[in-house]
């Protein structure tokens, strides 16, 4: 059993962790991204003397929305600049595409500039705004996901501009005007006119671990809640006489105090609730010493405390219901299933369906949502703090409910822990020495009985 367990744990860890995070681009679906069209258009003089209004920004926006949304990987949403700012502030979108006011004007000015006419030849720009605060990999997914689409936009626009330049050249030649040759550089710019400016919506502060600070904080919270619960269980069970207490060379068996499983659960959980408050306080002191920014420190304390209380309730619940198997069950539930489904490394929208569903029942996901909101999004309730809080309370309530139902049933089926069912002899040792054939054997029996 022990070696098989080691093999199983290693296999399961890689299967779940890399299975959830190994290929995020293959599982992307409806990642929300904003698109803002600020283009004011341009008026273009035709060779025949008439003029035409061009709204290239509108064309680009409509093309991108159709092509990107048809792929199913992103949910590209048209917004005003103010709405896009609010969406980035609350973490509702992972990035934004911004078409500036002079997009059409700069695009059309390339035509006369390339054939020796008016125009400064400045290329039109499209901004690709990322949000590193939303997640460590979201910026990369947005950048890599939209680069081909924006390259296609530039190529299509280049065909229009090249055709327009050819028409201008032909019109001038017919009018007997001398037209300079279009240089190779000008031809290349006309074919690929759009310059993509990729930048972050807001720069990350120092001490935030390049945006991973909320996730690292959540991992520490998870470790404190899980390992603390295991340690409390071991020590409390030892003091209650359920198991021996071994500290280095010391080995001691306390007198058995046969509490019910439910009472033992609430005793251990009460210890965790009280001690976790102090643990969070020292975590914040350590964060201050290493210059980690902690805006909204009071809310950071509360969401961290709530998280440890929830994780300890889940861990102690599994230990109460599963006994020794609860150790493995806790590791599988909280670590092997929790890490890949947290949404911190890979956005939930880029996880396989199974792991995206798991995020709804994993405390690490809700802890990260709340901590990320407090640290990066001004503690706006709709940016994750509200969802994280209610998710943690729901998991905590379910854990307590399961223990309240199953623990008394286990007591009725097998008796209280530390006592063998049907007898009060905890060690199951014969109360009288066995029959012996000689003094030496009898002495050994006496020592065994003692």
Coordinates of C-alpha atoms in Angstrom, one line a residue:
X1 CA 0.0 0.0 0.0
X2 CA 2.6 2.7 0.9
X3 CA 4.7 2.4 -2.3
X4 CA 1.5 2.2 -4.4
X5 CA 0.3 5.4 -2.8
X6 CA 3.6 7.2 -3.7
X7 CA 3.3 6.1 -7.3
X8 CA -0.3 7.1 -7.4
X9 CA 0.4 10.6 -6.0
X10 CA 3.1 11.3 -8.5
X11 CA 1.0 10.2 -11.4
X12 CA -2.0 12.1 -10.3
X13 CA -0.1 15.3 -9.7
X14 CA 1.4 15.5 -13.2
X15 CA -1.9 14.3 -14.8
X16 CA -3.9 17.0 -13.1
X17 CA -1.5 19.9 -13.0
X18 CA -0.1 19.7 -16.5
X19 CA -3.5 18.4 -17.8
X20 CA -5.1 21.7 -16.6
X21 CA -2.3 24.1 -17.4
X22 CA -0.3 22.5 -20.2
X23 CA -2.1 23.9 -23.3
X24 CA -4.1 27.0 -22.4
X25 CA -4.3 28.2 -26.0
X26 CA -6.1 25.0 -27.0
X27 CA -8.9 25.6 -24.5
X28 CA -9.6 29.3 -24.9
X29 CA -13.2 30.2 -25.0
X30 CA -14.9 33.6 -24.8
X31 CA -12.1 35.5 -23.0
X32 CA -13.6 39.0 -22.6
X33 CA -11.7 41.8 -24.3
X34 CA -12.9 45.3 -25.1
X35 CA -12.5 47.2 -28.4
X36 CA -12.8 51.0 -28.5
X37 CA -13.2 52.8 -31.8
X38 CA -12.3 56.5 -31.3
X39 CA -11.6 57.1 -35.0
X40 CA -13.1 60.4 -36.3
X41 CA -12.8 59.5 -40.0
X42 CA -11.2 61.4 -42.8
X43 CA -12.2 63.2 -46.0
X44 CA -10.3 62.1 -49.1
X45 CA -10.0 64.0 -52.4
X46 CA -10.6 61.8 -55.4
X47 CA -8.7 62.2 -58.7
X48 CA -11.9 63.5 -60.4
X49 CA -12.2 66.3 -57.9
X50 CA -14.9 64.8 -55.7
X51 CA -14.4 63.8 -52.1
X52 CA -15.2 60.7 -50.1
X53 CA -15.6 60.2 -46.3
X54 CA -13.6 57.3 -45.0
X55 CA -14.3 55.6 -41.7
X56 CA -11.5 53.0 -41.6
X57 CA -11.8 52.7 -37.8
X58 CA -15.3 51.5 -38.1
X59 CA -14.4 49.0 -40.8
X60 CA -11.5 47.7 -38.7
X61 CA -13.7 47.3 -35.6
X62 CA -16.5 45.5 -37.4
X63 CA -14.0 43.1 -39.1
X64 CA -12.2 42.3 -35.9
X65 CA -15.5 41.7 -33.9
X66 CA -16.8 39.3 -36.6
X67 CA -13.6 37.4 -37.2
X68 CA -12.5 37.1 -33.5
X69 CA -15.9 36.3 -32.1
X70 CA -16.5 33.7 -34.8
X71 CA -13.4 31.8 -33.7
X72 CA -14.9 31.4 -30.2
X73 CA -11.6 32.1 -28.4
X74 CA -12.4 35.7 -27.4
X75 CA -15.5 37.7 -26.7
X76 CA -14.6 41.0 -28.2
X77 CA -17.0 43.6 -26.9
X78 CA -17.5 47.1 -28.4
X79 CA -17.2 49.8 -25.6
X80 CA -16.7 53.5 -25.1
X81 CA -13.3 54.5 -23.6
X82 CA -14.9 55.2 -20.3
X83 CA -16.6 51.8 -20.2
X84 CA -13.4 50.0 -21.2
X85 CA -11.6 51.8 -18.4
X86 CA -14.2 50.6 -15.9
X87 CA -14.0 47.1 -17.2
X88 CA -10.2 47.0 -16.9
X89 CA -10.5 48.5 -13.4
X90 CA -12.9 45.8 -12.3
X91 CA -11.1 43.0 -14.0
X92 CA -14.1 42.3 -16.3
X93 CA -11.9 42.2 -19.4
X94 CA -8.4 40.9 -19.9
X95 CA -7.4 43.7 -22.3
X96 CA -8.5 46.2 -24.8
X97 CA -8.0 47.2 -28.5
X98 CA -8.1 51.0 -29.0
X99 CA -8.4 52.5 -32.5
X100 CA -7.3 56.2 -32.0
X101 CA -9.0 59.3 -33.3
X102 CA -6.6 59.9 -36.2
X103 CA -6.5 56.4 -37.6
X104 CA -8.3 57.1 -40.8
X105 CA -6.5 60.4 -41.4
X106 CA -3.1 58.9 -40.9
X107 CA -4.0 55.9 -43.1
X108 CA -5.1 58.1 -46.0
X109 CA -2.2 60.5 -45.7
X110 CA 0.1 57.7 -46.5
X111 CA -1.1 57.7 -50.2
X112 CA 0.0 61.3 -51.1
X113 CA 3.1 61.0 -48.9
X114 CA 4.2 57.9 -50.9
X115 CA 4.0 59.7 -54.3
X116 CA 5.6 62.9 -53.3
X117 CA 2.5 64.8 -52.2
X118 CA 1.3 66.2 -48.9
X119 CA 1.4 64.1 -45.7
X120 CA 4.1 63.3 -43.2
X121 CA 4.0 59.6 -43.8
X122 CA 3.3 58.7 -40.1
X123 CA 1.8 55.2 -39.9
X124 CA -1.6 54.7 -38.3
X125 CA -1.5 53.0 -34.9
X126 CA -3.7 50.5 -33.1
X127 CA -3.2 50.1 -29.3
X128 CA -3.3 46.6 -27.8
X129 CA -3.7 47.1 -24.1
X130 CA -3.1 44.2 -21.7
X131 CA -3.9 43.8 -18.1
X132 CA -1.2 42.0 -16.1
X133 CA -3.3 42.6 -13.0
X134 CA -5.9 40.1 -14.3
X135 CA -3.5 37.2 -14.3
X136 CA 0.1 36.2 -15.1
X137 CA -0.7 34.5 -18.5
X138 CA -3.7 36.6 -19.6
X139 CA -1.5 39.3 -21.1
X140 CA 0.4 36.7 -23.2
X141 CA -2.7 35.0 -24.4
X142 CA -4.3 38.3 -25.4
X143 CA -1.1 39.4 -27.2
X144 CA -0.6 36.2 -29.0
X145 CA -4.3 35.7 -29.7
X146 CA -4.8 39.1 -31.4
X147 CA -1.5 39.5 -33.2
X148 CA -2.6 37.4 -36.2
X149 CA -5.9 39.3 -36.4
X150 CA -4.2 42.7 -36.3
X151 CA -1.7 41.5 -38.9
X152 CA -4.6 40.6 -41.2
X153 CA -6.2 44.0 -40.6
X154 CA -3.0 45.7 -41.6
X155 CA -2.7 43.6 -44.7
X156 CA -6.2 44.3 -45.8
X157 CA -5.8 48.0 -45.2
X158 CA -2.5 47.9 -47.1
X159 CA -4.3 46.5 -50.2
X160 CA -6.7 49.4 -50.1
X161 CA -3.9 52.0 -49.7
X162 CA -1.8 50.4 -52.4
X163 CA -4.8 50.4 -54.8
X164 CA -5.5 54.1 -53.9
X165 CA -1.9 55.1 -54.5
X166 CA -1.9 53.3 -58.0
X167 CA -5.1 55.2 -58.9
X168 CA -3.5 58.5 -57.8
X169 CA -0.4 57.8 -59.9
X170 CA -2.5 56.9 -63.0
X171 CA -4.7 60.0 -62.6
X172 CA -1.7 62.3 -62.4
X173 CA 0.0 60.6 -65.4
X174 CA -3.2 61.1 -67.5
X175 CA -3.2 64.8 -66.4
X176 CA 0.4 65.1 -67.7
X177 CA 1.9 65.5 -64.3
X178 CA 5.3 64.1 -63.4
X179 CA 5.0 61.5 -60.6
X180 CA 8.1 60.3 -58.7
X181 CA 8.7 56.6 -58.4
X182 CA 7.4 55.1 -55.2
X183 CA 10.4 54.0 -53.1
X184 CA 10.7 50.5 -51.8
X185 CA 10.3 51.8 -48.3
X186 CA 7.1 53.5 -49.2
X187 CA 5.8 50.4 -50.9
X188 CA 6.5 48.3 -47.8
X189 CA 4.7 50.8 -45.6
X190 CA 1.7 50.9 -47.9
X191 CA 1.5 47.1 -47.8
X192 CA 1.7 46.8 -44.1
X193 CA 0.7 50.3 -42.7
X194 CA -0.6 49.6 -39.2
X195 CA 1.7 49.9 -36.3
X196 CA 0.6 47.9 -33.2
X197 CA 1.4 49.5 -29.9
X198 CA 1.3 46.9 -27.2
X199 CA 1.4 48.1 -23.6
X200 CA 0.0 47.4 -20.2
X201 CA -3.1 49.2 -19.0
X202 CA -1.3 50.0 -15.7
X203 CA 2.3 49.3 -14.7
X204 CA 2.7 46.9 -11.8
X205 CA 4.1 48.3 -8.6
X206 CA 7.4 46.9 -7.2
X207 CA 7.0 44.1 -4.7
X208 CA 4.1 42.5 -6.6
X209 CA 6.2 39.6 -8.0
X210 CA 5.4 40.7 -11.6
X211 CA 1.7 40.4 -10.9
X212 CA 2.0 37.0 -9.2
X213 CA 1.8 38.5 -5.7
X214 CA -1.9 37.7 -5.1
X215 CA -1.4 34.1 -6.2
X216 CA 1.7 33.6 -4.0
X217 CA -0.2 35.1 -1.1
X218 CA -3.1 32.7 -1.7
X219 CA -0.7 29.8 -1.8
X220 CA 0.7 30.7 1.6
X221 CA -2.9 31.0 2.9
X222 CA -3.6 27.5 1.5
X223 CA -0.5 26.1 3.1
X224 CA -1.3 27.7 6.5
X225 CA -4.9 26.4 6.4
X226 CA -4.1 22.8 5.3
X227 CA -0.8 22.1 7.2
X228 CA -2.0 23.9 10.2
X229 CA -5.1 21.8 10.3
X230 CA -3.1 18.6 10.0
X231 CA -0.7 19.7 12.8
X232 CA -3.6 20.7 15.1
X233 CA -5.3 17.3 14.4
X234 CA -2.1 15.4 15.2
X235 CA -1.5 17.3 18.5
X236 CA -5.1 17.4 19.7
X237 CA -5.6 13.7 19.0
X238 CA -2.5 13.0 20.9
X239 CA -3.6 15.0 23.9
X240 CA -7.0 13.3 23.7
X241 CA -5.2 9.9 23.9
X242 CA -6.5 8.9 20.4
X243 CA -2.9 8.4 19.1
X244 CA 0.5 8.5 20.8
X245 CA 2.4 11.8 20.9
X246 CA 6.0 11.4 19.6
X247 CA 8.4 14.4 19.8
X248 CA 12.0 13.3 18.8
X249 CA 12.9 10.6 21.3
X250 CA 9.9 11.2 23.5
X251 CA 7.0 8.8 23.0
X252 CA 3.9 9.3 25.2
X253 CA 0.4 7.9 25.3
X254 CA -2.1 10.1 27.1
X255 CA -5.2 8.9 28.9
X256 CA -8.0 8.6 26.4
X257 CA -10.7 11.2 26.4
X258 CA -13.4 9.8 24.1
X259 CA -14.9 12.9 22.5
X260 CA -17.4 12.5 19.7
X261 CA -16.1 13.1 16.2
X262 CA -18.3 16.2 15.9
X263 CA -17.0 17.7 19.1
X264 CA -13.4 16.9 18.2
X265 CA -14.0 18.7 14.8
X266 CA -15.3 21.8 16.4
X267 CA -12.5 21.8 19.0
X268 CA -9.8 21.6 16.3
X269 CA -11.6 24.1 14.0
X270 CA -11.9 26.6 16.9
X271 CA -8.2 26.4 17.5
X272 CA -7.6 27.1 13.8
X273 CA -10.0 30.0 13.7
X274 CA -8.3 31.6 16.7
X275 CA -4.7 30.9 15.6
X276 CA -5.3 31.9 11.9
X277 CA -6.0 35.4 12.9
X278 CA -2.6 35.7 14.4
X279 CA -1.1 33.9 11.5
X280 CA -2.5 36.5 9.0
X281 CA -1.3 39.3 11.2
X282 CA 2.3 38.0 11.0
X283 CA 1.9 37.3 7.3
X284 CA 1.1 41.0 6.8
X285 CA 4.1 42.0 9.0
X286 CA 6.4 39.8 6.8
X287 CA 4.9 41.4 3.7
X288 CA 5.6 44.9 5.1
X289 CA 9.2 43.9 5.8
X290 CA 9.7 42.8 2.2
X291 CA 8.0 46.0 0.8
X292 CA 5.0 44.3 -0.6
X293 CA 2.3 46.9 -1.4
X294 CA -0.8 46.3 0.7
X295 CA -3.6 48.7 -0.1
X296 CA -6.8 48.1 1.8
X297 CA -5.0 46.2 4.5
X298 CA -8.1 45.6 6.6
X299 CA -9.8 43.8 3.8
X300 CA -6.7 41.8 3.0
X301 CA -6.7 40.6 6.6
X302 CA -10.3 39.7 6.6
X303 CA -10.3 37.8 3.2
X304 CA -7.1 35.9 4.3
X305 CA -8.6 35.0 7.6
X306 CA -11.8 33.8 6.0
X307 CA -9.8 31.8 3.6
X308 CA -7.8 30.0 6.2
X309 CA -11.0 29.3 8.2
X310 CA -12.6 27.8 5.1
X311 CA -9.6 25.7 4.1
X312 CA -9.2 24.4 7.7
X313 CA -12.9 23.5 7.7
X314 CA -12.5 21.6 4.5
X315 CA -9.3 19.9 5.7
X316 CA -10.6 19.0 9.1
X317 CA -13.8 17.8 7.5
X318 CA -12.0 15.4 5.3
X319 CA -9.9 14.2 8.2
X320 CA -13.0 13.7 10.3
X321 CA -14.9 11.8 7.6
X322 CA -12.0 10.0 5.9
X323 CA -9.7 9.4 8.9
X324 CA -6.1 8.7 7.7
X325 CA -7.3 8.8 4.1
X326 CA -8.3 12.4 4.7
X327 CA -4.7 13.4 4.4
X328 CA -4.5 12.2 0.8
X329 CA -8.0 13.5 0.0
X330 CA -7.1 16.9 1.3
X331 CA -3.9 17.0 -0.8
X332 CA -5.9 16.0 -3.9
X333 CA -8.8 18.4 -3.3
X334 CA -6.8 21.5 -2.2
X335 CA -3.5 21.1 -4.1
X336 CA -3.7 18.8 -7.1
X337 CA -7.2 20.0 -8.1
X338 CA -6.9 23.5 -6.6
X339 CA -3.7 24.8 -8.2
X340 CA -4.6 24.2 -11.9
X341 CA -8.2 25.5 -11.4
X342 CA -7.3 28.6 -9.4
X343 CA -7.5 30.9 -12.5
X344 CA -4.3 32.7 -11.4
X345 CA -1.8 31.1 -13.7
X346 CA -4.1 30.4 -16.6
X347 CA -7.5 32.3 -16.8
X348 CA -10.5 30.2 -16.2
X349 CA -11.6 30.9 -19.8
X350 CA -8.5 29.1 -21.0
X351 CA -8.8 26.0 -18.8
X352 CA -10.3 22.6 -20.0
X353 CA -14.0 22.3 -19.1
X354 CA -13.3 20.0 -16.2
X355 CA -11.0 22.4 -14.5
X356 CA -13.2 25.4 -15.3
X357 CA -16.0 23.6 -13.4
X358 CA -13.6 22.7 -10.6
X359 CA -12.9 26.4 -10.0
X360 CA -16.5 26.8 -8.7
X361 CA -15.8 24.5 -5.8
X362 CA -12.1 25.2 -5.0
X363 CA -11.3 27.6 -2.1
X364 CA -8.0 28.6 -3.7
X365 CA -9.9 30.1 -6.7
X366 CA -12.1 32.2 -4.4
X367 CA -9.1 33.2 -2.2
X368 CA -7.2 34.4 -5.3
X369 CA -10.2 36.4 -6.6
X370 CA -10.6 38.2 -3.3
X371 CA -6.9 38.8 -2.7
X372 CA -6.3 40.0 -6.3
X373 CA -9.2 42.4 -6.0
X374 CA -7.9 43.9 -2.7
X375 CA -4.3 44.3 -4.0
X376 CA -4.9 45.3 -7.7
X377 CA -8.5 46.4 -8.2
X378 CA -9.2 48.8 -5.3
X379 CA -11.3 46.3 -3.5
X380 CA -14.3 46.8 -5.9
X381 CA -16.9 44.3 -4.8
X382 CA -17.7 43.3 -8.5
X383 CA -14.0 42.8 -9.2
X384 CA -13.8 39.5 -7.3
X385 CA -14.1 40.4 -3.7
X386 CA -17.8 39.7 -3.4
X387 CA -17.7 36.5 -5.4
X388 CA -14.7 35.3 -3.5
X389 CA -16.3 36.0 -0.1
X390 CA -19.5 34.2 -0.9
X391 CA -17.7 31.3 -2.5
X392 CA -15.6 30.8 0.6
X393 CA -18.6 31.0 2.9
X394 CA -20.4 28.4 0.7
X395 CA -17.5 25.9 0.9
X396 CA -17.2 26.5 4.6
X397 CA -20.9 25.8 5.2
X398 CA -20.8 22.7 3.0
X399 CA -17.8 21.3 4.9
X400 CA -19.4 21.8 8.4
X401 CA -22.7 20.4 7.1
X402 CA -21.0 17.2 5.8
X403 CA -19.2 16.7 9.2
X404 CA -22.4 17.4 11.1
X405 CA -24.2 14.6 9.2
X406 CA -21.5 11.9 8.8
X407 CA -19.5 12.3 12.1
X408 CA -22.4 11.1 14.4
X409 CA -23.1 8.3 12.0
X410 CA -19.5 7.1 12.3
X411 CA -19.7 7.3 16.1
X412 CA -22.8 5.0 16.0
X413 CA -21.2 2.5 13.6
X414 CA -17.8 2.1 15.2
X415 CA -17.8 3.9 18.5
X416 CA -15.9 7.0 19.5
X417 CA -12.3 7.4 18.5
X418 CA -9.8 6.0 20.9
X419 CA -12.2 3.3 22.1
X420 CA -12.7 -0.1 20.5
X421 CA -16.3 -0.7 19.7
X422 CA -18.0 -2.6 22.5
X423 CA -15.2 -2.3 25.1
X424 CA -13.3 0.4 27.0
X425 CA -9.9 -1.4 26.7
X426 CA -8.1 1.0 24.4
X427 CA -5.1 -1.2 23.8
X428 CA -6.9 -4.4 23.3
X429 CA -4.4 -6.2 25.6
X430 CA -5.5 -9.2 27.7
X431 CA -6.5 -8.0 31.3
X432 CA -4.9 -11.1 32.9
X433 CA -1.6 -12.8 32.1
X434 CA -1.8 -15.7 29.7
X435 CA -1.1 -19.2 31.0
X436 CA 2.6 -19.9 31.1
X437 CA 4.9 -22.9 31.3
X438 CA 7.7 -21.4 33.3
X439 CA 8.9 -18.4 35.3
X440 CA 10.6 -16.7 32.4
X441 CA 7.5 -16.9 30.2
X442 CA 5.3 -15.8 33.1
X443 CA 7.5 -12.8 33.7
X444 CA 7.3 -11.8 30.1
X445 CA 3.5 -12.2 30.2
X446 CA 3.4 -10.0 33.4
X447 CA 5.5 -7.3 31.7
X448 CA 3.2 -7.5 28.6
X449 CA 0.1 -7.2 30.8
X450 CA 1.6 -4.3 32.7

